Short mmCIF file of C-alpha atoms in Angstrom, two decimals:
data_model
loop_
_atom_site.label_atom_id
_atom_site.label_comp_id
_atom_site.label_asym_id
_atom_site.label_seq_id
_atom_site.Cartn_x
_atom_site.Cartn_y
_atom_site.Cartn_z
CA UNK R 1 6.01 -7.34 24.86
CA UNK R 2 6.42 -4.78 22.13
CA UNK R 3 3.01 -4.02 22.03
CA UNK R 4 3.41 -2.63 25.69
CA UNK R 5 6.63 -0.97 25.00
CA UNK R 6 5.05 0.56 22.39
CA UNK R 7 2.01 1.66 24.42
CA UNK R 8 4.58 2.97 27.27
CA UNK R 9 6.33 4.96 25.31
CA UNK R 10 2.75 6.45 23.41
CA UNK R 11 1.49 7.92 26.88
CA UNK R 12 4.95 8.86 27.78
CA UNK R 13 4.77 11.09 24.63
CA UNK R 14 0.88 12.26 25.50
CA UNK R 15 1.41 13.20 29.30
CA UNK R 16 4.77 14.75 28.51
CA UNK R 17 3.16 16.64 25.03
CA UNK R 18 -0.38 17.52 26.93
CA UNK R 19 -2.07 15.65 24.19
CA UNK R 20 -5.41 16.81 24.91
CA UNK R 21 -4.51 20.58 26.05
CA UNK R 22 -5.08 22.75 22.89
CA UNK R 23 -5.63 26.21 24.36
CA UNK R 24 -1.96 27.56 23.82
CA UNK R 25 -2.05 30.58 21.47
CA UNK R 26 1.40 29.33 20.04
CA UNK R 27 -0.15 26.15 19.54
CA UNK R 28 -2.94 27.76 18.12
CA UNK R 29 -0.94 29.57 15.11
CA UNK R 30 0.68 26.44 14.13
CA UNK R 31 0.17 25.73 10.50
CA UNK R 32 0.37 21.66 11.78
CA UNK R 33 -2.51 22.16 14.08
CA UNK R 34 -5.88 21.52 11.92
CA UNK R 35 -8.99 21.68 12.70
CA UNK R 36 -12.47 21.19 11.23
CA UNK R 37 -14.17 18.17 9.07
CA UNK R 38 -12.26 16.60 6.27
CA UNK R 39 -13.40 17.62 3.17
CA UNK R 40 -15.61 14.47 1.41
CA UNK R 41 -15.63 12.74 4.24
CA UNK R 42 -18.37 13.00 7.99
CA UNK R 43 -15.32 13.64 10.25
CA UNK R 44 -13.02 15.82 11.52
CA UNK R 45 -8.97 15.91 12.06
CA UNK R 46 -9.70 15.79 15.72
CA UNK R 47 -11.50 12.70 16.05
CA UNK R 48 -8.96 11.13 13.75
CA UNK R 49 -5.89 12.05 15.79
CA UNK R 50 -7.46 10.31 18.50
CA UNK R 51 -8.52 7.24 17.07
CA UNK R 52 -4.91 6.56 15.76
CA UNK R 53 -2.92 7.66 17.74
CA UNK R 54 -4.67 6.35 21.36
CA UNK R 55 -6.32 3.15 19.37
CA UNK R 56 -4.04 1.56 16.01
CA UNK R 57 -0.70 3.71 16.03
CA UNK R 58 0.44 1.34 19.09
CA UNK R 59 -1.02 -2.26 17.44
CA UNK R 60 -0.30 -1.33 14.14
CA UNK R 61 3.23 -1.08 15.24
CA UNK R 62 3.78 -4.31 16.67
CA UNK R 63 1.76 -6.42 13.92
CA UNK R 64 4.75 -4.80 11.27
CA UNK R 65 7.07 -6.28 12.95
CA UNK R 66 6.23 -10.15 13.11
CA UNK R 67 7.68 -12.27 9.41
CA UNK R 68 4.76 -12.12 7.55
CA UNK R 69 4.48 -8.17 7.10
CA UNK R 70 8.44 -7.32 7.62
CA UNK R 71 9.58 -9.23 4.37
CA UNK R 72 8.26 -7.61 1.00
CA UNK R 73 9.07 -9.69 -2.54
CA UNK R 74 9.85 -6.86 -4.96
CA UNK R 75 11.13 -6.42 -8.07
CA UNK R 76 13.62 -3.41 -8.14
CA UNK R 77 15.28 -3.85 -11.20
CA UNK R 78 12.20 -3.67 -13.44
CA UNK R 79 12.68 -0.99 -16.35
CA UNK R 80 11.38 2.18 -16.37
CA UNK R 81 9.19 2.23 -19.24
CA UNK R 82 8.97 5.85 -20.17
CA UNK R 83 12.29 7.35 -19.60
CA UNK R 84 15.82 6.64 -19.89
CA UNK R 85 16.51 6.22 -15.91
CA UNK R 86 19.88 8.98 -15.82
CA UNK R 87 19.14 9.16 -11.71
CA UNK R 88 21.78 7.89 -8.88
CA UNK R 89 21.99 7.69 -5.77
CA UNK R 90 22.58 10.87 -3.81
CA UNK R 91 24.32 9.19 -0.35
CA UNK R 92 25.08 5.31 0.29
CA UNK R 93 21.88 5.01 2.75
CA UNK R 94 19.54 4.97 -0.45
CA UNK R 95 20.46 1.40 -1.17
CA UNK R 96 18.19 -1.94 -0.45
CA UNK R 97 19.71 -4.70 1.19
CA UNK R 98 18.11 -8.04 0.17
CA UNK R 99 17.44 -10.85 1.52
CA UNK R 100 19.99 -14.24 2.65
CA UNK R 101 18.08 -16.98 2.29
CA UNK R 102 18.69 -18.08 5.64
CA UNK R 103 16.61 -14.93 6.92
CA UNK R 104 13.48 -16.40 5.24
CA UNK R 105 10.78 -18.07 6.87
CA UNK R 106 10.11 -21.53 5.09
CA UNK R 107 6.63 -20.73 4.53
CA UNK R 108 7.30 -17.71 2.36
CA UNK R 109 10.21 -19.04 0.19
CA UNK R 110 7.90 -20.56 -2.48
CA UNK R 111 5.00 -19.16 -3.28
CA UNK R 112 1.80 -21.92 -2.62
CA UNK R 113 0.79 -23.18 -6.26
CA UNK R 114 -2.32 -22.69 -8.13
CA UNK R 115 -2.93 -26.21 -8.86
CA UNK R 116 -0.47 -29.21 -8.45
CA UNK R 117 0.13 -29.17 -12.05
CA UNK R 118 2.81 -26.36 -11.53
CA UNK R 119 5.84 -27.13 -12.32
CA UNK R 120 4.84 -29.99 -15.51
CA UNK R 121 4.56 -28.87 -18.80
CA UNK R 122 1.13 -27.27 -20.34
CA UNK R 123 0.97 -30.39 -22.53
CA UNK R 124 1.70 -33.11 -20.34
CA UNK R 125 -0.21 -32.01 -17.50
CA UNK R 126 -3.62 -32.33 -18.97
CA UNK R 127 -2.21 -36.07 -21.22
CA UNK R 128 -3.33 -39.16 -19.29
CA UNK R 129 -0.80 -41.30 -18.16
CA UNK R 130 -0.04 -44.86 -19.15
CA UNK R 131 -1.37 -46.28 -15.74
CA UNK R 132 -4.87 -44.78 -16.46
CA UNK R 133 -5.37 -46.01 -19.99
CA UNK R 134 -4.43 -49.21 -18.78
CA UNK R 135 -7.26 -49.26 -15.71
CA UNK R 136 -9.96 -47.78 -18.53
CA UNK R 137 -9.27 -50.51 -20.63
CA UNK R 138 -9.47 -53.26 -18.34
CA UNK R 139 -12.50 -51.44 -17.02
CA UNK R 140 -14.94 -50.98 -20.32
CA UNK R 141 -14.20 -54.61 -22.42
CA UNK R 142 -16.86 -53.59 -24.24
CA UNK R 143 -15.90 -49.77 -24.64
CA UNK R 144 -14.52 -48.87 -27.97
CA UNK R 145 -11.41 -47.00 -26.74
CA UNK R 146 -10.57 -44.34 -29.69
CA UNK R 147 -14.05 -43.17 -29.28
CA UNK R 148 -14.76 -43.23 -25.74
CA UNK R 149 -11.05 -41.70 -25.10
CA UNK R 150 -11.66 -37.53 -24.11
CA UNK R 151 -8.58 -36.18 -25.51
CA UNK R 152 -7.57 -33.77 -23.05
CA UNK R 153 -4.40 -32.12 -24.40
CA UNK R 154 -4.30 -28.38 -25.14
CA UNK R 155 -1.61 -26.97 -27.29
CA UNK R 156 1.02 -24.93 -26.42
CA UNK R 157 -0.52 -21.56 -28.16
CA UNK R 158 -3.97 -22.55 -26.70
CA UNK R 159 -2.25 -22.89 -23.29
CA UNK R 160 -0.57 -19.44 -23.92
CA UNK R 161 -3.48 -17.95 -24.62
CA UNK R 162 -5.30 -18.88 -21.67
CA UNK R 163 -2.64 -17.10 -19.74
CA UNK R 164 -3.22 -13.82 -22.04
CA UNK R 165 -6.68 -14.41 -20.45
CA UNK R 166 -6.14 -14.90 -16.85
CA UNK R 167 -4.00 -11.46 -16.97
CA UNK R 168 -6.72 -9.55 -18.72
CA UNK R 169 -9.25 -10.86 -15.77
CA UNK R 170 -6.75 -9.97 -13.44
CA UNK R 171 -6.55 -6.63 -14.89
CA UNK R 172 -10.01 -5.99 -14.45
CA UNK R 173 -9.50 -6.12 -10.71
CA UNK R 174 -6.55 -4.85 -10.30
CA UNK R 175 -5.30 -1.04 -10.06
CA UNK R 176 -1.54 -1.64 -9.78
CA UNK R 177 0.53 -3.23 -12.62
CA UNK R 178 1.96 -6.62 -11.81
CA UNK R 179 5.61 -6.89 -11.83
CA UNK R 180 6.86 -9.12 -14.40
CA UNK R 181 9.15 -11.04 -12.17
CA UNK R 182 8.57 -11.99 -8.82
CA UNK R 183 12.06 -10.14 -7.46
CA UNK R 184 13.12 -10.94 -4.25
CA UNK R 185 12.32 -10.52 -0.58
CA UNK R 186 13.19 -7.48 1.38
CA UNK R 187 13.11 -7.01 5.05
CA UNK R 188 11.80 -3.79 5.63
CA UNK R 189 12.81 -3.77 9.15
CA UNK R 190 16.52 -3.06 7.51
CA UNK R 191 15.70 -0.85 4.95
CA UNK R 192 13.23 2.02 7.01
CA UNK R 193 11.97 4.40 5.38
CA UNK R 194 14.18 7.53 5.31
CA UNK R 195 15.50 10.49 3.87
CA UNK R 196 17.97 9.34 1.12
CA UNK R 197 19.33 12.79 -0.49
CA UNK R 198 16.87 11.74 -3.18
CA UNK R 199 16.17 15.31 -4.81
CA UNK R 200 16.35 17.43 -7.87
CA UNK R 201 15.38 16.81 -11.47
CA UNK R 202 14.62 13.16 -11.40
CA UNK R 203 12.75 13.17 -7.75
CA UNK R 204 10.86 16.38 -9.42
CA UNK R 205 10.29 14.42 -12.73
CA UNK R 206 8.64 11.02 -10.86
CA UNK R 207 6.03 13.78 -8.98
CA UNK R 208 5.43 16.13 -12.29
CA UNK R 209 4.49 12.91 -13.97
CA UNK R 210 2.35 11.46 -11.85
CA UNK R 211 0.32 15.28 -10.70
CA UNK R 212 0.51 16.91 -14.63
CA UNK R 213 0.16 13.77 -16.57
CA UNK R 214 -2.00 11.07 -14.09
CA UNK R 215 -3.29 13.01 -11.52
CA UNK R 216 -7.40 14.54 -13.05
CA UNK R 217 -7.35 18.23 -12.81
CA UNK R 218 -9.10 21.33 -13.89
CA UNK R 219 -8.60 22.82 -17.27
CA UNK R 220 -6.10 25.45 -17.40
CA UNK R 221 -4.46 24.24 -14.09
CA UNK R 222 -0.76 24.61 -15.32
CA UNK R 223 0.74 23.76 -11.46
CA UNK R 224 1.95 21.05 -10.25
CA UNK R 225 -0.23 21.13 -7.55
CA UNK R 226 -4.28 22.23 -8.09
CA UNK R 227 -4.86 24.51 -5.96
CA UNK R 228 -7.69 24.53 -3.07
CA UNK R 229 -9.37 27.32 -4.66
CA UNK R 230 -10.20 25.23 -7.73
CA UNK R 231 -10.77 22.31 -5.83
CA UNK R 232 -14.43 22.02 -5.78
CA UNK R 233 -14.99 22.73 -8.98
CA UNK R 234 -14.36 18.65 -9.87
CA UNK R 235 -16.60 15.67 -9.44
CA UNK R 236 -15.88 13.95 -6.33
CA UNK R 237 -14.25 10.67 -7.86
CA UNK R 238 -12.09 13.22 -9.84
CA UNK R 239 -11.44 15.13 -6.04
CA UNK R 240 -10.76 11.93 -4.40
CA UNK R 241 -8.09 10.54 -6.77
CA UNK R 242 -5.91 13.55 -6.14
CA UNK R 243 -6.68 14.17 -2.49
CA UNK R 244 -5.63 10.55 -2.34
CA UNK R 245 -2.50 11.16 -4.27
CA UNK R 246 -1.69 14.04 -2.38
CA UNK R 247 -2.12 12.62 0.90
CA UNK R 248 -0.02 10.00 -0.16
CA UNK R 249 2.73 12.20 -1.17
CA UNK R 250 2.20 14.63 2.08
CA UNK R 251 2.79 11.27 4.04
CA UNK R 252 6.22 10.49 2.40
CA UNK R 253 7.35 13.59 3.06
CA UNK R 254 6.43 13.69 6.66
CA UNK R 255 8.44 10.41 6.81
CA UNK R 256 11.87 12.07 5.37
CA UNK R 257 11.38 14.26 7.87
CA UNK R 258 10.86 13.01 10.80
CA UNK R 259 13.94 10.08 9.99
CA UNK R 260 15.88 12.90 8.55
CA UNK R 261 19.60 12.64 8.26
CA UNK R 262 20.85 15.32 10.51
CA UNK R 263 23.71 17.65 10.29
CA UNK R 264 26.37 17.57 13.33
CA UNK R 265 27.87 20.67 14.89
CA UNK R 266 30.91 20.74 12.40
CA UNK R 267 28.35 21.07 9.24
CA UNK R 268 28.91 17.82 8.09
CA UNK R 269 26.69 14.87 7.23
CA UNK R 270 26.24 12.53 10.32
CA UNK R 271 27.58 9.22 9.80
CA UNK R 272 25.27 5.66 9.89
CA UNK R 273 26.89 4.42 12.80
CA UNK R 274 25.99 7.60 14.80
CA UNK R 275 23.00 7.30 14.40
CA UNK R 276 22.02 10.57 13.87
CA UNK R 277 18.60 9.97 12.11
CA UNK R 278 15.52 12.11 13.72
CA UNK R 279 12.94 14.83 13.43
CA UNK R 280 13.92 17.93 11.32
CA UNK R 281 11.19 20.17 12.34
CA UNK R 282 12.72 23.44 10.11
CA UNK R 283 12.48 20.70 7.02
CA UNK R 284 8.61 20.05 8.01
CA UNK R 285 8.10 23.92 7.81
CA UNK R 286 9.61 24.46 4.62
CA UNK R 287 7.62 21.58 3.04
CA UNK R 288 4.51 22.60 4.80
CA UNK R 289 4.16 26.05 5.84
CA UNK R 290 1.44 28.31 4.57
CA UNK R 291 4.52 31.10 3.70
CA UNK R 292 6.34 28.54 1.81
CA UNK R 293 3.72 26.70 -0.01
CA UNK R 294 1.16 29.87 -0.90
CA UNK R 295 -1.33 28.79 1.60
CA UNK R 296 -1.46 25.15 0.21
CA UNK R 297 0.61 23.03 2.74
CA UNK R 298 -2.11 22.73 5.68
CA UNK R 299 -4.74 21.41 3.01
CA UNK R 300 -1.74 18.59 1.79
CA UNK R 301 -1.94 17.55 5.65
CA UNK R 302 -5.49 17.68 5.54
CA UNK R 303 -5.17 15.37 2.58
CA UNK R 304 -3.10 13.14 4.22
CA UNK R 305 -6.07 12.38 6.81
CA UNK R 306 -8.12 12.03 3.98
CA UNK R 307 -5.94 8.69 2.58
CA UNK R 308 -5.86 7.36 5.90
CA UNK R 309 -9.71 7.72 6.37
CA UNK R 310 -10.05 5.74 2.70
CA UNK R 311 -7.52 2.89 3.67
CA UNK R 312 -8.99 2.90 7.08
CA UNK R 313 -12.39 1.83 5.06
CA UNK R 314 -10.72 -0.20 2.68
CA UNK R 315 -9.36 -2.36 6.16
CA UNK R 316 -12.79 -2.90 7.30
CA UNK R 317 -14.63 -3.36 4.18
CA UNK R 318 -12.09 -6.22 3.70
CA UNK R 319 -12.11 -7.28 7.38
CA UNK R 320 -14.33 -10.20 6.94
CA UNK R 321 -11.89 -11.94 4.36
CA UNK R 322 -8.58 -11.21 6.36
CA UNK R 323 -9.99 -12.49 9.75
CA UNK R 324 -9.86 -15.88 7.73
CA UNK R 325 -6.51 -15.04 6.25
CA UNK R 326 -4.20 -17.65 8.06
CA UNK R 327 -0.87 -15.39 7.49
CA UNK R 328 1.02 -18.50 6.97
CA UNK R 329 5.07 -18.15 7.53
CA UNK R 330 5.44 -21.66 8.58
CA UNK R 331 5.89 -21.08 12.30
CA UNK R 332 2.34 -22.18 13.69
CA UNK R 333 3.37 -20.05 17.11
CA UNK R 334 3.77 -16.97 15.53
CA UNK R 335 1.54 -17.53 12.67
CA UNK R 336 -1.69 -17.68 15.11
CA UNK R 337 -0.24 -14.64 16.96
CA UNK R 338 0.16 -12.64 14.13
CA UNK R 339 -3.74 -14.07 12.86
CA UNK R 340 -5.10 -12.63 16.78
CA UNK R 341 -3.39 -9.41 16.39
CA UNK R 342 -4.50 -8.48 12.92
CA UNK R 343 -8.18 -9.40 13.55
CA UNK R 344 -7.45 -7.38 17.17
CA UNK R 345 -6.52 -4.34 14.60
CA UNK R 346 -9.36 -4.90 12.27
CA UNK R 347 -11.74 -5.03 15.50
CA UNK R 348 -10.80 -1.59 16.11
CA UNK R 349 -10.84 -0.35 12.43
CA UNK R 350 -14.86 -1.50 11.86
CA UNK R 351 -15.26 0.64 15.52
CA UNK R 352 -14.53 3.43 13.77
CA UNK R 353 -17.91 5.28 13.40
CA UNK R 354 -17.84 7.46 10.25
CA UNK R 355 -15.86 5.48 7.90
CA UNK R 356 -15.45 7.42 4.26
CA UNK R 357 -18.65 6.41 1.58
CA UNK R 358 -17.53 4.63 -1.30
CA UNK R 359 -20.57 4.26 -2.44
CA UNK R 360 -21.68 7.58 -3.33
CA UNK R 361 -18.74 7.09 -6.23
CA UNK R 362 -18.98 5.67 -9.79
CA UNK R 363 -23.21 5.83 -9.36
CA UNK R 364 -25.25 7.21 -12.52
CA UNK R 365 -24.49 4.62 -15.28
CA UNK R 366 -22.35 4.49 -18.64
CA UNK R 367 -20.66 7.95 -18.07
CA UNK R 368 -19.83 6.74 -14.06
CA UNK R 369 -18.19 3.35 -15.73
CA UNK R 370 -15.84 4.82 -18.00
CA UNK R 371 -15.12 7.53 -15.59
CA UNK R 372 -14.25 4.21 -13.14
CA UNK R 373 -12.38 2.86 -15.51
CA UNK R 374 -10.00 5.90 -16.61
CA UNK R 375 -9.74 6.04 -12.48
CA UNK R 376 -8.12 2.94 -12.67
CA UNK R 377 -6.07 2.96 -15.46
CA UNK R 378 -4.65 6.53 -13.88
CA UNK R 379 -3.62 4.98 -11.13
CA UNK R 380 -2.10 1.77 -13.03
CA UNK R 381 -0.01 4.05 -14.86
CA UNK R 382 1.28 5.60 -11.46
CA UNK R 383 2.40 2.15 -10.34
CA UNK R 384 4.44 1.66 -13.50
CA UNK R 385 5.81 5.34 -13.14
CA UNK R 386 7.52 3.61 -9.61
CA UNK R 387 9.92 1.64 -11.52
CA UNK R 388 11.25 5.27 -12.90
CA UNK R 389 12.20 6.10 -9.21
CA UNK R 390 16.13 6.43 -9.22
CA UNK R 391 16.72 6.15 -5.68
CA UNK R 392 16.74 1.66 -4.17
CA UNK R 393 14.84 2.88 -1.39
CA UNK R 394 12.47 5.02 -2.27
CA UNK R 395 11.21 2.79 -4.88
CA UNK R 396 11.27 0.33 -2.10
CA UNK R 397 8.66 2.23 -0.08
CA UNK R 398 7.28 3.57 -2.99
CA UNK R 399 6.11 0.74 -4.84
CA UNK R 400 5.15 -0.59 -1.49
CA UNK R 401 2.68 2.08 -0.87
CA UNK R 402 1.34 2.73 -3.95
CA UNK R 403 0.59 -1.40 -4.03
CA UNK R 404 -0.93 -0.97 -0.54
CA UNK R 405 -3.09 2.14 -1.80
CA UNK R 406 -4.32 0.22 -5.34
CA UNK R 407 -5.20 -2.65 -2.86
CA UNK R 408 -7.66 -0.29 -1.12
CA UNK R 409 -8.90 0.57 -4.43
CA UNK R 410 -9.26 -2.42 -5.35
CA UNK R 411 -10.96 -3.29 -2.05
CA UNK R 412 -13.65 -0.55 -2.29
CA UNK R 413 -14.40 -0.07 -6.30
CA UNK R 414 -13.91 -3.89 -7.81
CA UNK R 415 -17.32 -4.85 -6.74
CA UNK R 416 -15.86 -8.33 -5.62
CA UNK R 417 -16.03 -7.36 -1.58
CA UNK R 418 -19.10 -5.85 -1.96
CA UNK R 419 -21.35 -8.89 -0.88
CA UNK R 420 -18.25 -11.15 0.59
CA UNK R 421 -19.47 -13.56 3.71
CA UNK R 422 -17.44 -15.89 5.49
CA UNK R 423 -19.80 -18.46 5.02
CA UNK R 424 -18.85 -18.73 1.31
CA UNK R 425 -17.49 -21.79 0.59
CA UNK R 426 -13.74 -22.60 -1.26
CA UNK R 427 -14.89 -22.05 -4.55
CA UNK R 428 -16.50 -18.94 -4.03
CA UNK R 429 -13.43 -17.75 -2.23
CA UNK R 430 -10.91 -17.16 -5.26
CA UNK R 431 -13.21 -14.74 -6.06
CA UNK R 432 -11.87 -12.49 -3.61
CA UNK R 433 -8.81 -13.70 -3.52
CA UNK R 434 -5.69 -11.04 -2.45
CA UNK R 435 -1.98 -11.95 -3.22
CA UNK R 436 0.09 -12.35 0.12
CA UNK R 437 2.35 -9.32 -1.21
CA UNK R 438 -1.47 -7.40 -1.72
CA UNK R 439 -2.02 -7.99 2.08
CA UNK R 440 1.10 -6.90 2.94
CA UNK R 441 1.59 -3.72 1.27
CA UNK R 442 -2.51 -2.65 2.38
CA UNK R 443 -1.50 -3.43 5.75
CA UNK R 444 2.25 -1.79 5.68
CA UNK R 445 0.72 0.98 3.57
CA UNK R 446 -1.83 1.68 6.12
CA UNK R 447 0.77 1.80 8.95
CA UNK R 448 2.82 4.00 7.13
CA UNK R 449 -0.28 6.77 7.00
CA UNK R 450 -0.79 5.85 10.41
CA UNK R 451 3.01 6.76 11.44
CA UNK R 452 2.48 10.05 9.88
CA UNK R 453 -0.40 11.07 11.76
CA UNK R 454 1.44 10.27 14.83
CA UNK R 455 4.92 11.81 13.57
CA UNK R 456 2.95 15.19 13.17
CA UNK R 457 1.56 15.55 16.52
CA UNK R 458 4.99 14.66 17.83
CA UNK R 459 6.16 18.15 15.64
CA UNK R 460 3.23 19.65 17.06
CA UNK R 461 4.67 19.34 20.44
CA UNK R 462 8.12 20.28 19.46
CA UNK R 463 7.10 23.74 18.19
CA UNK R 464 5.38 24.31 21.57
#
């Protein structure tokens, strides 16, 4: 039912916009309106506007919705380990409401254990139990019993240390930082993503950070932002980390605006219950506009198609492992509708026919490995700069999307889905094995970009 609302009100939009008409000279002048291939990748804006907007805008938007993708766990209370967090909250709407219990599905209140062993001590979970010594006695008359006994206890330090372990192979894998408490669930549903108020010197500290300090860039590039000029004067895993950042951040702010809080005729700040969130096409300009940004806002859109084309990739490399996923909430209804509809999505995502090469990346030995692995830990660092965010909600989204975008990464440059088959058997399986909150944020992530590709051609038609 959504998913046809959702269509009808998609070619509503495109008969009443004149999707396909592009010979207006207005239209043509339009700093929104780009043309051409996408730099590192085969395609061009054109056929990506298209694909999403006819093909996954419409699905993607009613698989968010169903239990399993609409509640996030997150920890928002997490430190920020590299400044003293001075930020607050600019207007009320920039707080997270969690979670009742009662709101919860069943199957996503505990997370499914490891092993059965989970909740018993390190100790006594490996120490036979009376019952069994008894059996192997009565079993082996014959058996001397202090030396055919396998002594199977492990210390607490040893058992420590094995978890030291597991965390440095998970590290390996893994571009984001894990949080170091599992949080609590969010419905995203009540907490959109919006414009907050969230501005000024700690906003413009949490972006400085991650372009001056993270982000690879030219030498003597003092701005924040590198410009196009300079561009092509990096490697292409050095290009693609910040085209990826910057598409990332061209997609937030395409978000604030087009949910922004708008001003009523008196001047002053619309009220929640009004209702007066929408499209704020003069904001779009200033953050866009060739005049405003020296030339550089149409390539930060450009850049933005340029993430979606990577997590697009990252979707169908990965397709084969989440068409098995069961996307278990404990409802076996809606879990099997939700399993049809994401594998309906990810039938559509490998139709896509020039999906962005990963494999060009990272080739040409020692020198490509360390320059992988200074990739990654880049990016790690940006997902611990997301616990300096001041604002609830943006660290909400944030955190959210830079998980979803390190799950790509992860997806494309581990090496672990390289050769994946869904003939491998259980065993095999953990080797490829993605956290529920991974799946989650890839797939919200990923609707997100695709929600900004859309919102823009909707301010395309508005300046006409």
């Amino acid at each position: 039912m959504f998913f046809q609302l959702s269509l009808a009100i998609l070619l509503l939009h495109l008969v009443d916009g004149n999707y396909f008409r592009t010979n207006s000279r207005r239209d043509d002048q339009c700093f929104c309106k780009l043309k051409g291939s996408i730099d590192d990748c085969t395609c061009n804006v054109d056929t990506v506007d298209y694909f999403n907007n006819m093909k996954i805008y419409p699905r993607i938007q009613s698989l968010l919705v169903r239990d399993y993708f609409r509640f996030y766990k997150i920890n928002l209370k997490q430190d920020c380990p590299f400044w003293a967090d001075d930020s607050k909250c600019a207007i009320r709407y920039c707080h997270v409401l969690p979670c009742q219990d009662d709101d919860i599905p069943e199957g996503l209140k505990g997370d499914v254990p490891r092993n059965i062993h989970l909740n018993e001590s390190p100790v006594d979970k490996y120490r036979p139990n009376a019952q069994q010594l008894t059996n192997c006695r009565h079993s082996a008359k014959d058996h001397n019993i202090e030396l055919g006994y396998l002594n199977t206890t492990i210390s607490m330090e040893n058992y420590k240390e094995f978890e030291r372990w597991q965390r440095h192979d998970d590290a390996q894998d893994n571009f984001c930082v894990k949080e170091s408490s599992p949080g609590e669930y969010v419905d995203l549903l009540l907490n959109p993503e919006r414009y907050t108020g969230y501005k000024g010197v700690s906003a413009h500290r949490i972006w400085r950070s991650i372009y001056m300090e993270n982000c690879f860039r030219p030498e003597n590039s003092p701005h924040i932002f590198i410009q196009s000029s300079k561009m092509n004067g990096m490697c292409l895993e050095k290009r693609v980390f910040y085209r990826v950042i910057s598409g990332l951040h061209a997609s937030i702010n395409i978000h604030l605006c087009s949910k922004y809080l708008l001003v009523s005729q008196d001047g002053l700040r619309a009220s929640s219950d009004d209702n007066q969130w929408g499209p704020n096409l003069e904001e779009l300009q200033r953050r866009f506009s060739s005049e405003t940004t020296g030339g550089e806002g149409p390539i930060w859109l450009k850049n933005l198609y340029f993430t979606y084309l990577l997590q697009l990739r990252a979707l169908a490399k990965a397709a084969p492992y989440l068409e098995r996923e069961g996307y278990y909430t404990g409802n076996k209804v809606d879990d099997e509708d939700t399993r049809l509809a994401m594998n309906n999505i990810l039938s559509i995502v490998k139709s896509f026919p020039e999906h962005f090469n990963e494999t060009v990346m990272f080739t040409g030995g020692t020198q490509a490995q360390l320059l992988k692995e200074e990739f990654r830990q880049h990016f790690r660092n940006i997902s611990r700069i997301m616990d300096c965010v001041g604002c609830e909600k943006c660290k909400l989204w944030g955190k959210l999307q830079i998980q979803g975008l390190g799950t790509a990464l992860k997806i494309l440059f581990s090496g672990k889905f390289d050769r994946w088959e869904p003939t491998l058997n259980n065993l095999n399986r953990k080797l490829f094995f993605l956290e529920r909150s991974e799946i989650v944020a890839l797939v919200n992530a990923f609707g997100r970009l695709s929600e900004s590709i859309f919102e823009l051609d909707r301010f395309r038609r508005m300046m006409r």
